[in-house]
Coordinates of C-alpha atoms in Angstrom, one line a residue:
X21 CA -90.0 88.5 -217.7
X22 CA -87.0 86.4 -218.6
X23 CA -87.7 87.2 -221.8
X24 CA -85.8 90.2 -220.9
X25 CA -82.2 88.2 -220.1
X26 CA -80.0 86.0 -222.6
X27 CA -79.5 82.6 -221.1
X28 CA -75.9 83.6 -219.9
X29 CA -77.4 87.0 -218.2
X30 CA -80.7 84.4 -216.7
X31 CA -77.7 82.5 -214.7
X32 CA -75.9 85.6 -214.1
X33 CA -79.0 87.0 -212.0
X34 CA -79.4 83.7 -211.0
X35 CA -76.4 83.3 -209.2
X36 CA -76.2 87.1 -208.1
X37 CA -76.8 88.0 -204.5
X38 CA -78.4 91.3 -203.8
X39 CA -79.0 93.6 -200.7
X40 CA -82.2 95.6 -201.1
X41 CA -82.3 98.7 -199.0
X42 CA -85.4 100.8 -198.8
X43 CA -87.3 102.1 -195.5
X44 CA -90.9 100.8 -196.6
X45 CA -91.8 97.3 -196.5
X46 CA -94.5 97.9 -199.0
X47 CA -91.6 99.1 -201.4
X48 CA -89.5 96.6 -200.6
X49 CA -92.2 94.0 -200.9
X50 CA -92.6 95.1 -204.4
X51 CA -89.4 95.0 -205.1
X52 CA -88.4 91.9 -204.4
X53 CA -91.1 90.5 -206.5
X54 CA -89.7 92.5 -209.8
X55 CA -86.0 90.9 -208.6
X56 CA -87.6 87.6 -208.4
X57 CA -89.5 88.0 -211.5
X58 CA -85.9 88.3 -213.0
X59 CA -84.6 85.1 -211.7
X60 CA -83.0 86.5 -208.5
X61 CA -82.6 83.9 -206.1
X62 CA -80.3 85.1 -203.5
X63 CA -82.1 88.5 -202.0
X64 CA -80.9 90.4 -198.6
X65 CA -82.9 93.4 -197.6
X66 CA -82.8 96.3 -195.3
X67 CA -84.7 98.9 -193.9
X68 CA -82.0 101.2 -193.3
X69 CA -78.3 102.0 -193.5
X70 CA -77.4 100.4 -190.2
X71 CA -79.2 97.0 -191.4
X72 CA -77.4 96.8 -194.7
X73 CA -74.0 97.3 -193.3
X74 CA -74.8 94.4 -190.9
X75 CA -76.0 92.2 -193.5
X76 CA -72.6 93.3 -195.4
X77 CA -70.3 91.8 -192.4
X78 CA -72.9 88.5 -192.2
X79 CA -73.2 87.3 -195.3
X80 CA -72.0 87.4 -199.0
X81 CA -73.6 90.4 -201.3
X82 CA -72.5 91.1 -204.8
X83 CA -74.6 94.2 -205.9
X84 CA -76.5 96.4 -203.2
X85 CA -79.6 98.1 -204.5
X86 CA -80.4 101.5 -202.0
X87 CA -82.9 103.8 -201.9
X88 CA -81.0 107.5 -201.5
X89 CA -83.5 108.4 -199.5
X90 CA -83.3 106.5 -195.8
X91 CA -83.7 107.7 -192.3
X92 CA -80.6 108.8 -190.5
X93 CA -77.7 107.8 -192.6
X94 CA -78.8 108.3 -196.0
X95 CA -78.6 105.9 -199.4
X96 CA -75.6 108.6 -200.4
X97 CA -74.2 108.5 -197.4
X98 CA -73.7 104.5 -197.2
X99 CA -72.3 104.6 -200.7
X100 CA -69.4 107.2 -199.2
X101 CA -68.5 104.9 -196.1
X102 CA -68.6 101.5 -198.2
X103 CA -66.5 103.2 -200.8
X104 CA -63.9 104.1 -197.7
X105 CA -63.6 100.7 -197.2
X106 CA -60.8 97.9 -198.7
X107 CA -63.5 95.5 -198.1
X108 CA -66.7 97.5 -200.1
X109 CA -65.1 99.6 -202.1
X110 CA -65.3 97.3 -205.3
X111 CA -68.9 96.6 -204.4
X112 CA -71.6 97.6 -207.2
X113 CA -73.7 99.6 -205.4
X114 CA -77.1 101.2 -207.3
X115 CA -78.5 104.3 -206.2
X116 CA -82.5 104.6 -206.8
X117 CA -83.7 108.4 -206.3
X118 CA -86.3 110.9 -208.2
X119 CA -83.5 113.4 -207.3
X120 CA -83.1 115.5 -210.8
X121 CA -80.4 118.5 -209.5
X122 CA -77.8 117.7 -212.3
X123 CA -74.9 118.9 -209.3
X124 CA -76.3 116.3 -207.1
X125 CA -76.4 113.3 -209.5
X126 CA -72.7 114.4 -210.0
X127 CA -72.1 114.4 -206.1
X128 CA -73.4 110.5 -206.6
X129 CA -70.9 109.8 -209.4
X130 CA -68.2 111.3 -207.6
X131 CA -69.1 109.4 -204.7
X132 CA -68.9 106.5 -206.6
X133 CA -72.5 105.2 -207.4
X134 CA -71.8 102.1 -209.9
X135 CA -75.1 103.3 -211.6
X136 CA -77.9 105.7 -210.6
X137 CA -81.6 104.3 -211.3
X138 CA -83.6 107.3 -211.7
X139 CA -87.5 106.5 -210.6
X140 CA -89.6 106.0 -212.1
X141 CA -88.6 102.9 -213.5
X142 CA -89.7 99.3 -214.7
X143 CA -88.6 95.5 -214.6
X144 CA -86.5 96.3 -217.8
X145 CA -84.7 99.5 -216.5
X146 CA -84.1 97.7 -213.3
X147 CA -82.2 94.8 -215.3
X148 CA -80.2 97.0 -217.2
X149 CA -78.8 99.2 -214.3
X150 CA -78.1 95.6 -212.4
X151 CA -76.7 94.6 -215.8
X152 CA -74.3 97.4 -216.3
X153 CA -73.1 97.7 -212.6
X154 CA -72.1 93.8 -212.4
X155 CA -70.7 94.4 -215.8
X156 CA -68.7 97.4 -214.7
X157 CA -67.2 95.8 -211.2
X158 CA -66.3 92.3 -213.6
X159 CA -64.5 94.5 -217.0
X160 CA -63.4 93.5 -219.0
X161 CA -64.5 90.2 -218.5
X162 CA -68.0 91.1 -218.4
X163 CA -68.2 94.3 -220.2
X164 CA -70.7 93.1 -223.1
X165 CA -73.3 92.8 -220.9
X166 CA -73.7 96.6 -220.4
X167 CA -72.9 97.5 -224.1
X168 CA -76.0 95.1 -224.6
X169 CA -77.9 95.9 -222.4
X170 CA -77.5 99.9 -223.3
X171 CA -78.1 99.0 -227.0
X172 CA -81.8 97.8 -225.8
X173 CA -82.7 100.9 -224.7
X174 CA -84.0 104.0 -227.1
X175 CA -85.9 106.5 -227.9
X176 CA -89.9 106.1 -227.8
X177 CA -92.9 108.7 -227.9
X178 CA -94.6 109.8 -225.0
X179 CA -97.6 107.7 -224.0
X180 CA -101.1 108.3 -222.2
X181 CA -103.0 106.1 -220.1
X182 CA -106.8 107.5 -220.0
X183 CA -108.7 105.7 -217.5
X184 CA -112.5 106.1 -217.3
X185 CA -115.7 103.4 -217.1
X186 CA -117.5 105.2 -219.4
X187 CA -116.9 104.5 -223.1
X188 CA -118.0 107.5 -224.6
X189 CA -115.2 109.2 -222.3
X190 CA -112.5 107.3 -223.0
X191 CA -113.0 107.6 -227.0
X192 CA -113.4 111.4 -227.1
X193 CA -110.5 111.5 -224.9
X194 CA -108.2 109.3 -227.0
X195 CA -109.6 110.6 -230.4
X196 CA -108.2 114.5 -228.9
X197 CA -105.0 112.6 -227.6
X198 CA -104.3 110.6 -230.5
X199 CA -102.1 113.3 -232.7
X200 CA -99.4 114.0 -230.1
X201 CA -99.3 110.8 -227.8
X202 CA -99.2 107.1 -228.1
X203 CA -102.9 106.5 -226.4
X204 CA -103.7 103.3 -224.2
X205 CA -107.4 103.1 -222.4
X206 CA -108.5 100.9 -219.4
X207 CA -112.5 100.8 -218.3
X208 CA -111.4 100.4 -214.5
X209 CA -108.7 100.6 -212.1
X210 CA -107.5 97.0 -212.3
X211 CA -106.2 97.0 -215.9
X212 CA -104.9 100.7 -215.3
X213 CA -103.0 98.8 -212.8
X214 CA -101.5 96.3 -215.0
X215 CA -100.9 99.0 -217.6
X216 CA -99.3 101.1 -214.8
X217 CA -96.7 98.2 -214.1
X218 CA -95.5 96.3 -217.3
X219 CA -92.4 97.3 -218.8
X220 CA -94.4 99.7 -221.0
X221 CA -95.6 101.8 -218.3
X222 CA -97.5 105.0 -219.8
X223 CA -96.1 108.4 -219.1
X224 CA -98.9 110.5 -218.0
X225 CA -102.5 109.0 -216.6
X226 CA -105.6 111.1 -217.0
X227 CA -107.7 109.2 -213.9
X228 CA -111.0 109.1 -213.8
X229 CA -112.3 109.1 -209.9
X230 CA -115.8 107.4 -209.8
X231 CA -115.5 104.0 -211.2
X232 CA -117.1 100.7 -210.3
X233 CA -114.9 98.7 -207.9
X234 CA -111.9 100.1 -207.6
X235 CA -112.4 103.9 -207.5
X236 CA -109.6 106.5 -208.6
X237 CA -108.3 107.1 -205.6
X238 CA -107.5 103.5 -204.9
X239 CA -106.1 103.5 -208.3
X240 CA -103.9 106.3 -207.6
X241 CA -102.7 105.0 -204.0
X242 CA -101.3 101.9 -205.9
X243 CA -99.9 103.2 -208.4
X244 CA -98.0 105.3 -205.2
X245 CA -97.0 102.1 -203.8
X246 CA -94.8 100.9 -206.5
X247 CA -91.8 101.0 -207.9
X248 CA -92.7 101.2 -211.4
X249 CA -95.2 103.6 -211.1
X250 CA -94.7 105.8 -207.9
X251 CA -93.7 108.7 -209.8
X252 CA -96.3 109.1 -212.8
X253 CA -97.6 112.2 -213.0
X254 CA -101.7 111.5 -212.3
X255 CA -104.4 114.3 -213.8
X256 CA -107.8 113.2 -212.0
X257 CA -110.6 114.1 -214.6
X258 CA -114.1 114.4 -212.6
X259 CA -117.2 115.6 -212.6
X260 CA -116.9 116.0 -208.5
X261 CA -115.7 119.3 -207.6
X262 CA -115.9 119.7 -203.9
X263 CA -112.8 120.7 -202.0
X264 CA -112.0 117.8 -199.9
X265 CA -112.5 115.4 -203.1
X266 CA -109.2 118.3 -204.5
X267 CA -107.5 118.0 -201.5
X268 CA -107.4 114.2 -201.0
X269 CA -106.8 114.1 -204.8
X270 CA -103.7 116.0 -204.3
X271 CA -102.5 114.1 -201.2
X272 CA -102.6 111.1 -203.4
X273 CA -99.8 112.6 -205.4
X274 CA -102.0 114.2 -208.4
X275 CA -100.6 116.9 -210.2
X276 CA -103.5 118.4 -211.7
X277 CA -107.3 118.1 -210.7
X278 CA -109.7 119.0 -214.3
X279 CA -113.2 118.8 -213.9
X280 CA -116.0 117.3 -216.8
X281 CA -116.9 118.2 -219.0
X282 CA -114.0 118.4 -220.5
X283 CA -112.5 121.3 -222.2
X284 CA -110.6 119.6 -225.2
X285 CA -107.9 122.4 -226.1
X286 CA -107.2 123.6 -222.3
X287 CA -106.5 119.4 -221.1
X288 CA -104.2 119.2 -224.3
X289 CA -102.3 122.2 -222.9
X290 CA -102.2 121.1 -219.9
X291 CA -100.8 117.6 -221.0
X292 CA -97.8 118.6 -223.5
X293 CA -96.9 121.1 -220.6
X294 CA -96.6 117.4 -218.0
X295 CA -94.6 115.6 -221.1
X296 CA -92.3 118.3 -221.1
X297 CA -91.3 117.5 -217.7
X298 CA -91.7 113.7 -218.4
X299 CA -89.4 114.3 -220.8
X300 CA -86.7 115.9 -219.0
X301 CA -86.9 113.3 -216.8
X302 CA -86.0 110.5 -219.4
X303 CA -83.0 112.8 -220.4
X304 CA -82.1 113.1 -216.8
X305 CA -81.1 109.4 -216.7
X306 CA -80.1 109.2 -220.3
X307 CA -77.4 111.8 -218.5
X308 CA -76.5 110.4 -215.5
X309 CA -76.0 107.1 -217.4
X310 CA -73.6 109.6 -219.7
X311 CA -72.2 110.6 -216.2
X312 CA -71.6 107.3 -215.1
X313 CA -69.7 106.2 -218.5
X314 CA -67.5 109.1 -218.9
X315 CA -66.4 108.4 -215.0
X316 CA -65.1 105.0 -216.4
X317 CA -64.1 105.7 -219.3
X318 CA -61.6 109.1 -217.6
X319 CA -60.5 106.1 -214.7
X320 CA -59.8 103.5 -217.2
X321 CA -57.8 106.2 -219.6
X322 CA -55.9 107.2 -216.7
X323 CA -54.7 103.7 -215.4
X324 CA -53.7 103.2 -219.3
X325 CA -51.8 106.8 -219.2
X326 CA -50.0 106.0 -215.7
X327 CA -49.2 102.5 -217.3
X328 CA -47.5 103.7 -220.8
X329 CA -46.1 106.6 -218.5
X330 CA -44.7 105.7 -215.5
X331 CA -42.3 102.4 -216.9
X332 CA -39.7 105.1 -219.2
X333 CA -40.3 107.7 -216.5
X334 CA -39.1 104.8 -213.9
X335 CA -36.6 103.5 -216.3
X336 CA -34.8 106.7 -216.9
X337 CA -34.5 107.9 -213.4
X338 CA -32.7 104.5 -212.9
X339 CA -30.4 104.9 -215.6
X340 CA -29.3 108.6 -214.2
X341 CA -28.4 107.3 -210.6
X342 CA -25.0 105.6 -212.3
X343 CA -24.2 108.7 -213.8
X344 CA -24.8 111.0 -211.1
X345 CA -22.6 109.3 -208.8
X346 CA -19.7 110.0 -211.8
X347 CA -20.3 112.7 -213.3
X348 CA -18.4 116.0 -212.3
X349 CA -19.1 119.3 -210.6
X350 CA -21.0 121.0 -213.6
X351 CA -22.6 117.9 -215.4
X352 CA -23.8 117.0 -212.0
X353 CA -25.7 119.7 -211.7
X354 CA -26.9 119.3 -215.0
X355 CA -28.0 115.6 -214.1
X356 CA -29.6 116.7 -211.0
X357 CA -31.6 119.1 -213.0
X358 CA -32.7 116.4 -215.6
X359 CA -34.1 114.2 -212.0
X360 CA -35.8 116.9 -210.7
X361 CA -38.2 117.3 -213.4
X362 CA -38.6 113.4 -214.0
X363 CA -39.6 113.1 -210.2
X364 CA -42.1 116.2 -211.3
X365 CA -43.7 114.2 -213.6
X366 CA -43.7 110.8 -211.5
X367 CA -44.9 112.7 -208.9
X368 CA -47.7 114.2 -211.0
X369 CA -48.7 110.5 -212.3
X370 CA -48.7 108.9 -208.8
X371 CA -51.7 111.1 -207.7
X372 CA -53.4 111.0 -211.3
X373 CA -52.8 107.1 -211.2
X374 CA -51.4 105.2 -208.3
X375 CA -53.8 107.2 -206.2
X376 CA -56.8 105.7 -208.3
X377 CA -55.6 102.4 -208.5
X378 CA -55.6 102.3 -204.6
X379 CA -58.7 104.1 -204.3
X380 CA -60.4 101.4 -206.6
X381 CA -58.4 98.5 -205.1
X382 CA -56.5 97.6 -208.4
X383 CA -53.0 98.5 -206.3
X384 CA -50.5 95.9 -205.6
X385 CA -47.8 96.7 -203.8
X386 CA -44.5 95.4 -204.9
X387 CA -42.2 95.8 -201.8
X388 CA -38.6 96.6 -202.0
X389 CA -36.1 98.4 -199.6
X390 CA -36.3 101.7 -199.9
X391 CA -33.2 104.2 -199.0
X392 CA -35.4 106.9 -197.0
X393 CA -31.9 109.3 -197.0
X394 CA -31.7 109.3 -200.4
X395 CA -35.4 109.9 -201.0
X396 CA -35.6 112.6 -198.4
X397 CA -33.0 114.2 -199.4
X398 CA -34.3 114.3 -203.1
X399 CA -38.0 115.7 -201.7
X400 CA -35.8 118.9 -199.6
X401 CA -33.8 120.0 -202.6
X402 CA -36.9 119.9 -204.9
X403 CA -38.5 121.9 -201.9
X404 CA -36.2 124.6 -201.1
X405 CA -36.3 125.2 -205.0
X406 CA -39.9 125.5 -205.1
X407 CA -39.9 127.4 -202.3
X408 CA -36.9 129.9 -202.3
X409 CA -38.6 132.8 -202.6
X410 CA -40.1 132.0 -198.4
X411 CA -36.0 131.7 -197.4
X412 CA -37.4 128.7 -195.6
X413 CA -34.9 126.7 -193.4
X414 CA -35.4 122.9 -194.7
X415 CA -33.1 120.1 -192.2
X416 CA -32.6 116.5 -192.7
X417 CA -32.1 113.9 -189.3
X418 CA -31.3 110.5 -190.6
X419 CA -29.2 108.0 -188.9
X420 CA -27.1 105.9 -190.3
X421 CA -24.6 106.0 -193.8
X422 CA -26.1 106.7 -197.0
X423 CA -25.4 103.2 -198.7
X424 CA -24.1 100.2 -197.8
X425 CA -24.1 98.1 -194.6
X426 CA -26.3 100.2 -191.8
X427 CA -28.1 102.1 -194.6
X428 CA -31.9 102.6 -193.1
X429 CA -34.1 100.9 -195.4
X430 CA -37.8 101.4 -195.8
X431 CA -40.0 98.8 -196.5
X432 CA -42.3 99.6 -199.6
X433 CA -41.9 101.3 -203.1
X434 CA -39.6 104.2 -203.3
X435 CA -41.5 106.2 -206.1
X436 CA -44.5 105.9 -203.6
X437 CA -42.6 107.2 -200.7
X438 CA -41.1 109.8 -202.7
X439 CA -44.7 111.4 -204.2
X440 CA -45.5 110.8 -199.7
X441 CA -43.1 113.3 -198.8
X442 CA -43.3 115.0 -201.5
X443 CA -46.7 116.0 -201.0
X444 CA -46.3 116.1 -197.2
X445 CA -43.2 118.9 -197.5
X446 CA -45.2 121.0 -199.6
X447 CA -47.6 121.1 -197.6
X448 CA -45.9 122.0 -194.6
X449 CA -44.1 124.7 -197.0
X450 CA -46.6 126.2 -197.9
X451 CA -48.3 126.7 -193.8
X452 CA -45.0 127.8 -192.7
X453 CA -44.1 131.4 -192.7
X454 CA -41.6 132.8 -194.7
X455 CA -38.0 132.5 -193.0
X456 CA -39.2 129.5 -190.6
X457 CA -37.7 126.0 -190.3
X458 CA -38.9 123.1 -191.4
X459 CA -37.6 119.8 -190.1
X460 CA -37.8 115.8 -191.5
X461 CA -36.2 113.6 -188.5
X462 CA -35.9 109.8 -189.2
X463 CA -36.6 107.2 -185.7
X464 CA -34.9 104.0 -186.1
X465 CA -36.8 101.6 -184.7
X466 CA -39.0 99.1 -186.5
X467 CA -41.8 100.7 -187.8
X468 CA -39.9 103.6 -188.5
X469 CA -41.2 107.1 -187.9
X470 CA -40.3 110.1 -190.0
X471 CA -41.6 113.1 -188.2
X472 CA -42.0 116.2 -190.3
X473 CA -42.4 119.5 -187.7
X474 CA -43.3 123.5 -189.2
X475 CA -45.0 126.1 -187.5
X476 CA -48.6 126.7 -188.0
X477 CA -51.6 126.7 -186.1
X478 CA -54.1 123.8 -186.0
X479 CA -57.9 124.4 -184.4
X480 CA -59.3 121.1 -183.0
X481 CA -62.1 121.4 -186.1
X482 CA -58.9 122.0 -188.6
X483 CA -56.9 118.7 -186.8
X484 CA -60.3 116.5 -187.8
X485 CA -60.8 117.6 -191.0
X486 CA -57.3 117.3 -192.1
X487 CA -57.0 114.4 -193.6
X488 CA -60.6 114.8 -195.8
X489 CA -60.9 114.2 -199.1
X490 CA -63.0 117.2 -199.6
X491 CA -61.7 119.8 -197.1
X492 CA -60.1 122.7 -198.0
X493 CA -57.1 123.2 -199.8
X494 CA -54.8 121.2 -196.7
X495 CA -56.9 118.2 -197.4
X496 CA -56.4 116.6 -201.3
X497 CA -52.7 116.8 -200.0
X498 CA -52.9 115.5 -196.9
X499 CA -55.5 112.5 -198.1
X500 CA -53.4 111.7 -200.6
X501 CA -50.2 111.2 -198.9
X502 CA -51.9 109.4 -195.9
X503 CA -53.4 106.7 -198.6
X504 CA -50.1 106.1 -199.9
X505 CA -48.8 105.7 -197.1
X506 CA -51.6 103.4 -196.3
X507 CA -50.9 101.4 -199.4
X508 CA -47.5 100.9 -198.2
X509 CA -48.7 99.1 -195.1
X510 CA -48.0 102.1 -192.6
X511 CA -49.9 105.2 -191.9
X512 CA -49.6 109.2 -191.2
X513 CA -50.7 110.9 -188.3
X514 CA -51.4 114.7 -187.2
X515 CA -50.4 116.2 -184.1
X516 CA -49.4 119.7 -182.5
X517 CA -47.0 121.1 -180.4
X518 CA -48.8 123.8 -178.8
X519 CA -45.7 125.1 -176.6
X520 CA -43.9 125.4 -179.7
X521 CA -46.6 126.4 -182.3
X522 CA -45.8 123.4 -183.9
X523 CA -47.8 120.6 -186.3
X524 CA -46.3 117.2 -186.4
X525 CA -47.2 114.8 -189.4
X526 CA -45.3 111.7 -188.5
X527 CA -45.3 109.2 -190.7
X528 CA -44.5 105.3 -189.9
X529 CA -43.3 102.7 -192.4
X530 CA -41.9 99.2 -191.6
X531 CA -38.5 98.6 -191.9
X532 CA -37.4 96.7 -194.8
X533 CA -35.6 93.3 -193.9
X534 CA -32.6 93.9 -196.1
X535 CA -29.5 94.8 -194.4
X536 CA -28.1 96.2 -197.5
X537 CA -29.4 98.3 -200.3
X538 CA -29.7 96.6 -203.7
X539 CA -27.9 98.1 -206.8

């Protein structure tokens, strides 16, 4: 098996530790003999969501491996809470299913699955997905590894396993096989079994059921039992024929029951209809694999966007503050015009970019004091332009002088705070009713709070949901603006008024040290 690894991938598994999760201990059993077959040394497992996360807060774990499907909270469901975590949300995390709805595969990606194992699989597959996933979490440092390990992997022609003690059986078999399918034989269930589980498992078995020793059914309950070959199809060819041999045949997984002797053209039939599904199959992961790569390549295009992007954006909205505070009556509003739609576009690339680095954990916050007048004052203008047409009242409560000693200073990043309550304010405008007021009011204490009040109505369901990344239309905005916040070492929290009709976002910052703006 290490034939499989380069020397620099042997001490890679080597050194890697893994958390197994699966509900079985027969499948996990297996399992960690294929891991340790690849030169893992350092191997956690689990039994079920609940276990894993513990081992998570015990001990160190650089790549989880998870069935999807686990009792209670499932293998999907663990990938969503470790990826709302600062701690987990890096972690490589492979999810192993037979699942094959394209939609959702996708839900996986979008969850954030670092790869997605389809079964059945082999030693080799295993490696690669292990490969790719540490690869992906270590770029670009590591990123050969995957490219290697995906170049390894290609095309190959679908392959029959006939099992039968009697020669004359397998050889008319194999001779009818022989034009359309790569043909192995074995005389008895032990070499099927070893067949069954190399890295050149066959596709499609054709199982006799009466054999010496190990009978087909034994066979067939093995090959159930592991990883590698859990999920090849099984056609049990027979000369029984009496109901409960069918029925246990077909409780055993088969998915075809054809009795001897053997009608050449109707098996044949039968067996190219199987390989188309085996087939689809093999493109299934060949596309989630496609899935997976796009996913980095559209997160790894937009951090390079938001990088080229945001510095002249950020540049030029600096050099226009001098020459606002000059410029006259009708350049002004000129000026103003000109920031308004470069705060569009920063605004646009903080939740296309910023929002992604701090969702993947690549963020770094570079603290500064932030003038919240100023800023707040910018996000209502741009507001009651957008939203003029509703005749909304917009007001402003801030304490203290706009510059200079006294000014009220945030601390954080002021192109953060500005997409915040930017995206805060809209939503609020677009609840309110046409005509209603809509308040910001500024508490100078340390943190500070900035509560922003409009009338709508909040059920208790609406109040929970509101800050979900996949609820309805309040929630993107919402999410997004409470994880900036987040990144900025405060927070935003939801409320109502209920005498007044009345939600409350109020959001809380610390209060910069500096007594005086900068510049």
């Amino acid at each position: 098996m290490t034939a499989l690894l380069s020397p620099q991938e042997a001490r890679l598994f080597a050194a890697t530790h893994v958390l197994l999760v699966h509900e079985t201990e027969a499948m996990r059993r297996v399992s960690r003999a294929l891991l340790s077959q690849l030169g893992v040394q350092q191997l956690l497992d689990a039994s079920n969501a609940e276990q894993a996360l513990a081992a998570l807060a015990q001990a160190r774990v650089d790549i989880v491996l998870c069935d999807w499907q686990l009792r209670g909270m499932d293998g999907l469901q663990l990938l969503e809470r470790l990826r709302a975590s600062d701690n987990f949300r890096q972690l490589p995390f492979v999810l192993i299913t037979g699942e094959t709805d394209r939609a959702v595969l996708q839900h996986a990606v979008s969850a954030g699955a670092s790869h997605i194992l389809v079964k059945p699989y082999s030693a080799a597959t295993l490696a690669d997905r292990i490969r790719r996933a540490m690869a992906a979490a270590a770029r670009p440092k590591a990123a050969g590894l995957g490219q290697a390990a995906a170049g390894r992997s290609g095309p190959h022609s679908s392959t029959v396993l006939v099992v039968d003690d009697v020669p004359e059986n397998l050889q008319l078999l194999a001779e009818m096989l022989r034009n359309d399918f790569r043909v192995k034989v074995a005389a008895n269930g032990e070499r099927a079994l070893q067949l069954c589980q190399t890295e050149s498992a066959p596709d499609l078995v054709l199982l006799d059921i009466m054999m010496p020793g190990m009978d087909g059914f034994e066979v067939a309950k093995r090959l159930r039992a592991h990883p590698a070959s859990e999920h090849i199809p099984v056609i049990f060819v027979t000369a029984l024929d009496a109901e409960d041999v069918r029925r246990r045949a077909m409780e055993l997984g088969a998915i075809d029951f054809v009795n001897k002797p053997v009608e050449p053209e109707q098996l044949l039939l039968r067996i190219r209809n199987f390989m188309r599904y085996v087939e689809l199959r093999r493109q299934m992961q060949s596309e989630v694999d496609a899935m997976l790569e796009r996913a980095k390549l559209e997160d790894d295009a937009s951090l390079v966007a938001g990088q080229d992007v945001r510095s002249p954006l950020a540049s030029a909205l600096g050099l226009l503050q001098p020459l606002l505070a000059a410029a006259e009556d009708g350049a002004r509003d000129d000026l103003l015009a000109v920031e308004e739609q470069l705060l569009a576009a920063l605004d646009a690339l903080h939740l296309s970019t910023e929002l992604l680095r701090i969702e993947s954990g690549q963020f770094q916050l570079r603290t500064r004091g932030v003038p919240l007048r100023r800023v707040l004052e910018r996000v209502l203008r741009l507001g009651a332009e957008a939203y003029a047409h509703k005749e909304l009242r917009l007001s402003l409560d801030v304490p203290g002088p706009d510059r200079g000693p006294g000014t009220l200073l945030a601390s954080g990043d002021p192109l953060l705070c500005h997409t915040l309550f930017q995206q805060l304010l809209q939503l609020a405008c677009e609840a309110a009713p046409s005509q209603a007021a809509v308040s910001l009011q500024v508490h100078a204490e340390d943190p500070l709070r900035v509560v922003l009040r409009y009338p709508a109505a909040l059920t208790a369901t609406e109040r929970l949901q509101f800050f979900g990344k996949r609820s309805d239309a309040i929630g993107p905005s919402a999410y997004a603006a409470k994880r900036l916040a987040e990144a900025q070492r405060g927070g935003v929290v939801v409320d109502t008024d209920e005498a007044k009709g009345e939600v409350l976002l109020t959001v809380v910052l610390l209060r910069s040290q500096q007594t005086v703006e900068r510049g």
